[in-house]
PDB file of C-alpha atoms in Angstrom:
ATOM      1  CA  MET I1274    -148.982-134.055  53.448  1.00 60.00           C
ATOM      2  CA  GLU I1275    -152.603-134.754  54.398  1.00 61.00           C
ATOM      3  CA  GLU I1276    -152.519-137.923  52.289  1.00 59.00           C
ATOM      4  CA  ILE I1277    -149.515-139.206  54.233  1.00 58.00           C
ATOM      5  CA  ILE I1278    -151.180-138.476  57.569  1.00 55.00           C
ATOM      6  CA  GLN I1279    -154.364-140.171  56.362  1.00 55.00           C
ATOM      7  CA  GLY I1280    -152.354-143.206  55.215  1.00 52.00           C
ATOM      8  CA  VAL I1281    -150.508-143.471  58.514  1.00 49.00           C
ATOM      9  CA  ASN I1282    -153.754-143.194  60.464  1.00 53.00           C
ATOM     10  CA  SER I1283    -155.318-145.978  58.411  1.00 52.00           C
ATOM     11  CA  ILE I1284    -152.544-148.411  59.372  1.00 51.00           C
ATOM     12  CA  ASN I1285    -153.732-150.497  62.302  1.00 48.00           C
ATOM     13  CA  LEU I1286    -150.695-151.731  64.250  1.00 46.00           C
ATOM     14  CA  THR I1287    -152.077-151.857  67.756  1.00 43.00           C
ATOM     15  CA  ALA I1288    -150.673-154.495  70.071  1.00 43.00           C
ATOM     16  CA  ASP I1289    -154.123-156.076  70.327  1.00 43.00           C
ATOM     17  CA  SER I1290    -154.484-156.802  66.630  1.00 44.00           C
ATOM     18  CA  TYR I1291    -150.902-157.872  65.936  1.00 57.00           C
ATOM     19  CA  LYS I1292    -150.474-161.649  65.734  1.00 72.00           C
ATOM     20  CA  LYS I1293    -152.006-162.919  68.958  1.00 84.00           C
ATOM     21  CA  ASN I1294    -151.599-166.430  67.581  1.00 91.00           C
ATOM     22  CA  ARG I1295    -147.880-166.242  66.708  1.00 95.00           C
ATOM     23  CA  ILE I1296    -145.272-168.376  68.478  1.00 96.00           C
ATOM     24  CA  GLN I1297    -141.585-167.490  68.107  1.00 96.00           C
ATOM     25  CA  VAL I1298    -139.918-170.862  68.657  1.00 96.00           C
ATOM     26  CA  SER I1299    -136.487-171.344  70.208  1.00 94.00           C
ATOM     27  CA  ASN I1300    -134.617-174.648  70.176  1.00 91.00           C
ATOM     28  CA  THR I1301    -132.870-173.866  73.475  1.00 93.00           C
ATOM     29  CA  LYS I1302    -135.267-171.951  75.751  1.00 93.00           C
ATOM     30  CA  LYS I1303    -138.215-174.343  76.154  1.00 94.00           C
ATOM     31  CA  PRO I1304    -138.778-178.075  75.548  1.00 94.00           C
ATOM     32  CA  LEU I1305    -140.401-179.218  72.298  1.00 94.00           C
ATOM     33  CA  PHE I1306    -143.705-180.274  73.857  1.00 93.00           C
ATOM     34  CA  PHE I1307    -144.116-176.893  75.559  1.00 96.00           C
ATOM     35  CA  TYR I1308    -144.470-175.438  72.040  1.00 96.00           C
ATOM     36  CA  VAL I1309    -146.698-178.315  70.859  1.00 95.00           C
ATOM     37  CA  ASN I1310    -149.115-177.747  73.761  1.00 94.00           C
ATOM     38  CA  LEU I1311    -148.983-173.966  73.330  1.00 95.00           C
ATOM     39  CA  ALA I1312    -149.811-174.361  69.628  1.00 96.00           C
ATOM     40  CA  LYS I1313    -152.803-176.572  70.529  1.00 94.00           C
ATOM     41  CA  ARG I1314    -154.041-173.902  72.958  1.00 94.00           C
ATOM     42  CA  TYR I1315    -153.636-171.139  70.351  1.00 95.00           C
ATOM     43  CA  MET I1316    -155.548-173.220  67.792  1.00 94.00           C
ATOM     44  CA  GLN I1317    -158.379-173.695  70.291  1.00 93.00           C
ATOM     45  CA  GLN I1318    -158.553-169.926  70.869  1.00 93.00           C
ATOM     46  CA  HIS I1319    -157.875-168.549  67.366  1.00 93.00           C
ATOM     47  CA  ASN I1320    -158.543-171.522  65.003  1.00 93.00           C
ATOM     48  CA  GLU I1321    -154.997-171.182  63.653  1.00 95.00           C
ATOM     49  CA  VAL I1322    -151.432-170.670  64.846  1.00 96.00           C
ATOM     50  CA  GLU I1323    -148.321-169.245  63.217  1.00 97.00           C
ATOM     51  CA  LEU I1324    -145.032-170.881  64.151  1.00 97.00           C
ATOM     52  CA  SER I1325    -141.944-168.797  63.450  1.00 97.00           C
ATOM     53  CA  ALA I1326    -138.210-169.422  63.899  1.00 97.00           C
ATOM     54  CA  LEU I1327    -134.746-168.254  62.900  1.00 95.00           C
ATOM     55  CA  GLY I1328    -131.651-170.308  62.083  1.00 94.00           C
ATOM     56  CA  MET I1329    -131.155-173.510  64.044  1.00 94.00           C
ATOM     57  CA  ALA I1330    -134.689-173.392  65.498  1.00 96.00           C
ATOM     58  CA  ILE I1331    -136.212-174.019  62.045  1.00 96.00           C
ATOM     59  CA  ALA I1332    -135.931-177.785  62.576  1.00 96.00           C
ATOM     60  CA  THR I1333    -137.893-177.430  65.827  1.00 96.00           C
ATOM     61  CA  VAL I1334    -140.711-175.534  64.063  1.00 97.00           C
ATOM     62  CA  VAL I1335    -140.928-178.195  61.358  1.00 97.00           C
ATOM     63  CA  THR I1336    -141.019-180.928  64.017  1.00 97.00           C
ATOM     64  CA  ILE I1337    -143.828-179.170  65.932  1.00 97.00           C
ATOM     65  CA  ALA I1338    -145.843-178.770  62.724  1.00 97.00           C
ATOM     66  CA  GLU I1339    -145.338-182.436  61.799  1.00 97.00           C
ATOM     67  CA  ILE I1340    -146.387-183.646  65.279  1.00 96.00           C
ATOM     68  CA  LEU I1341    -149.609-181.611  65.065  1.00 96.00           C
ATOM     69  CA  LYS I1342    -150.297-182.784  61.492  1.00 96.00           C
ATOM     70  CA  ASN I1343    -149.549-186.468  62.189  1.00 96.00           C
ATOM     71  CA  ASN I1344    -151.879-186.419  65.205  1.00 93.00           C
ATOM     72  CA  GLY I1345    -154.666-185.092  62.980  1.00 93.00           C
ATOM     73  CA  LEU I1346    -154.881-181.750  64.803  1.00 94.00           C
ATOM     74  CA  ALA I1347    -153.595-179.330  62.147  1.00 95.00           C
ATOM     75  CA  VAL I1348    -153.375-178.664  58.425  1.00 96.00           C
ATOM     76  CA  GLU I1349    -150.785-176.481  56.732  1.00 96.00           C
ATOM     77  CA  LYS I1350    -152.200-173.262  55.359  1.00 96.00           C
ATOM     78  CA  LYS I1351    -149.042-171.423  54.384  1.00 96.00           C
ATOM     79  CA  ILE I1352    -145.253-171.773  54.584  1.00 97.00           C
ATOM     80  CA  MET I1353    -143.032-168.717  54.152  1.00 97.00           C
ATOM     81  CA  THR I1354    -139.250-168.654  54.063  1.00 97.00           C
ATOM     82  CA  SER I1355    -136.910-165.676  53.995  1.00 97.00           C
ATOM     83  CA  THR I1356    -133.619-164.359  55.303  1.00 95.00           C
ATOM     84  CA  VAL I1357    -133.123-161.744  57.992  1.00 93.00           C
ATOM     85  CA  ASP I1358    -130.076-159.506  58.461  1.00 90.00           C
ATOM     86  CA  MET I1359    -128.795-159.576  62.022  1.00 86.00           C
ATOM     87  CA  LYS I1360    -125.726-158.116  63.716  1.00 82.00           C
ATOM     88  CA  GLU I1361    -124.271-161.172  65.401  1.00 71.00           C
ATOM     89  CA  ASP I1362    -120.634-160.791  64.496  1.00 68.00           C
ATOM     90  CA  VAL I1363    -118.297-159.327  67.148  1.00 79.00           C
ATOM     91  CA  ARG I1364    -117.295-156.598  64.692  1.00 81.00           C
ATOM     92  CA  GLY I1365    -120.956-155.671  64.136  1.00 80.00           C
ATOM     93  CA  ARG I1366    -120.966-157.075  60.620  1.00 83.00           C
ATOM     94  CA  PRO I1367    -124.433-158.097  59.401  1.00 85.00           C
ATOM     95  CA  VAL I1368    -125.064-161.846  59.167  1.00 88.00           C
ATOM     96  CA  GLN I1369    -127.976-163.361  57.258  1.00 92.00           C
ATOM     97  CA  LYS I1370    -130.142-165.893  59.071  1.00 93.00           C
ATOM     98  CA  ALA I1371    -132.766-168.156  57.569  1.00 96.00           C
ATOM     99  CA  LYS I1372    -136.338-167.589  58.769  1.00 97.00           C
ATOM    100  CA  ILE I1373    -139.422-169.788  58.441  1.00 97.00           C
ATOM    101  CA  GLU I1374    -143.066-169.122  59.228  1.00 97.00           C
ATOM    102  CA  ILE I1375    -145.630-171.920  59.113  1.00 97.00           C
ATOM    103  CA  LEU I1376    -149.329-171.126  59.403  1.00 97.00           C
ATOM    104  CA  LEU I1377    -151.372-174.069  60.696  1.00 97.00           C
ATOM    105  CA  GLY I1378    -155.144-174.287  60.895  1.00 95.00           C
ATOM    106  CA  LYS I1379    -157.459-176.577  62.848  1.00 95.00           C
ATOM    107  CA  THR I1380    -158.653-179.791  61.230  1.00 93.00           C
ATOM    108  CA  GLU I1381    -162.401-180.475  61.132  1.00 93.00           C
ATOM    109  CA  ASN I1382    -162.131-183.029  63.941  1.00 93.00           C
ATOM    110  CA  PHE I1383    -159.716-180.958  66.103  1.00 91.00           C
ATOM    111  CA  ASP I1384    -162.271-180.371  68.870  1.00 90.00           C
ATOM    112  CA  GLU I1385    -163.255-184.074  69.076  1.00 92.00           C
ATOM    113  CA  LEU I1386    -159.597-185.145  69.232  1.00 90.00           C
ATOM    114  CA  MET I1387    -158.856-182.612  71.982  1.00 90.00           C
ATOM    115  CA  ALA I1388    -161.941-183.716  73.957  1.00 89.00           C
ATOM    116  CA  ALA I1389    -160.923-187.388  73.647  1.00 88.00           C
ATOM    117  CA  SER I1390    -157.404-186.500  74.780  1.00 84.00           C
ATOM    118  CA  ALA I1391    -158.795-184.635  77.819  1.00 82.00           C
ATOM    119  CA  GLU I1392    -161.044-187.598  78.727  1.00 82.00           C
ATOM    120  CA  GLU I1393    -158.084-189.959  78.446  1.00 79.00           C
ATOM    121  CA  ARG I1394    -156.065-187.736  80.768  1.00 77.00           C
ATOM    122  CA  ASP I1395    -158.913-187.623  83.304  1.00 75.00           C
ATOM    123  CA  VAL I1396    -159.231-191.416  83.329  1.00 71.00           C
ATOM    124  CA  VAL I1397    -155.488-191.886  83.846  1.00 64.00           C
ATOM    125  CA  ASP I1398    -155.444-189.248  86.624  1.00 64.00           C
ATOM    126  CA  GLY I1399    -158.432-190.960  88.275  1.00 62.00           C
ATOM    127  CA  GLU I1400    -156.744-194.375  88.235  1.00 61.00           C
ATOM    128  CA  VAL I1401    -153.482-193.032  89.653  1.00 51.00           C
ATOM    129  CA  GLN I1402    -155.224-191.197  92.508  1.00 49.00           C
ATOM    130  CA  GLY I1403    -157.805-193.937  93.197  1.00 46.00           C
TER     131      GLY I1403
END
């Protein structure tokens, strides 16, 4: 019994340590570029971001990852696929849904690209207001 208690105590599942850099993507709740910009912010803070989605939102996650990669901001570290049992049926019957998780890390020139993007934005804002 003591071994079980010791094992349970050694598991660290506090809210603080659990996946601060994880984004659960929906294809209906927010626009695509909301998630792209959020992923950029998470990469600035944590050096990597994990994009996760179920079912129809998988295409959105792949699109976000490709946008970040094609702009030179991210590199793929890991891709995980699985299925999840969910009770979606009216009769309460379990339905399997596809799940994807993509872990992206910063590229070496991430910070320079973000700084250049910020400067560009400032110049455009200055011209519009001036």
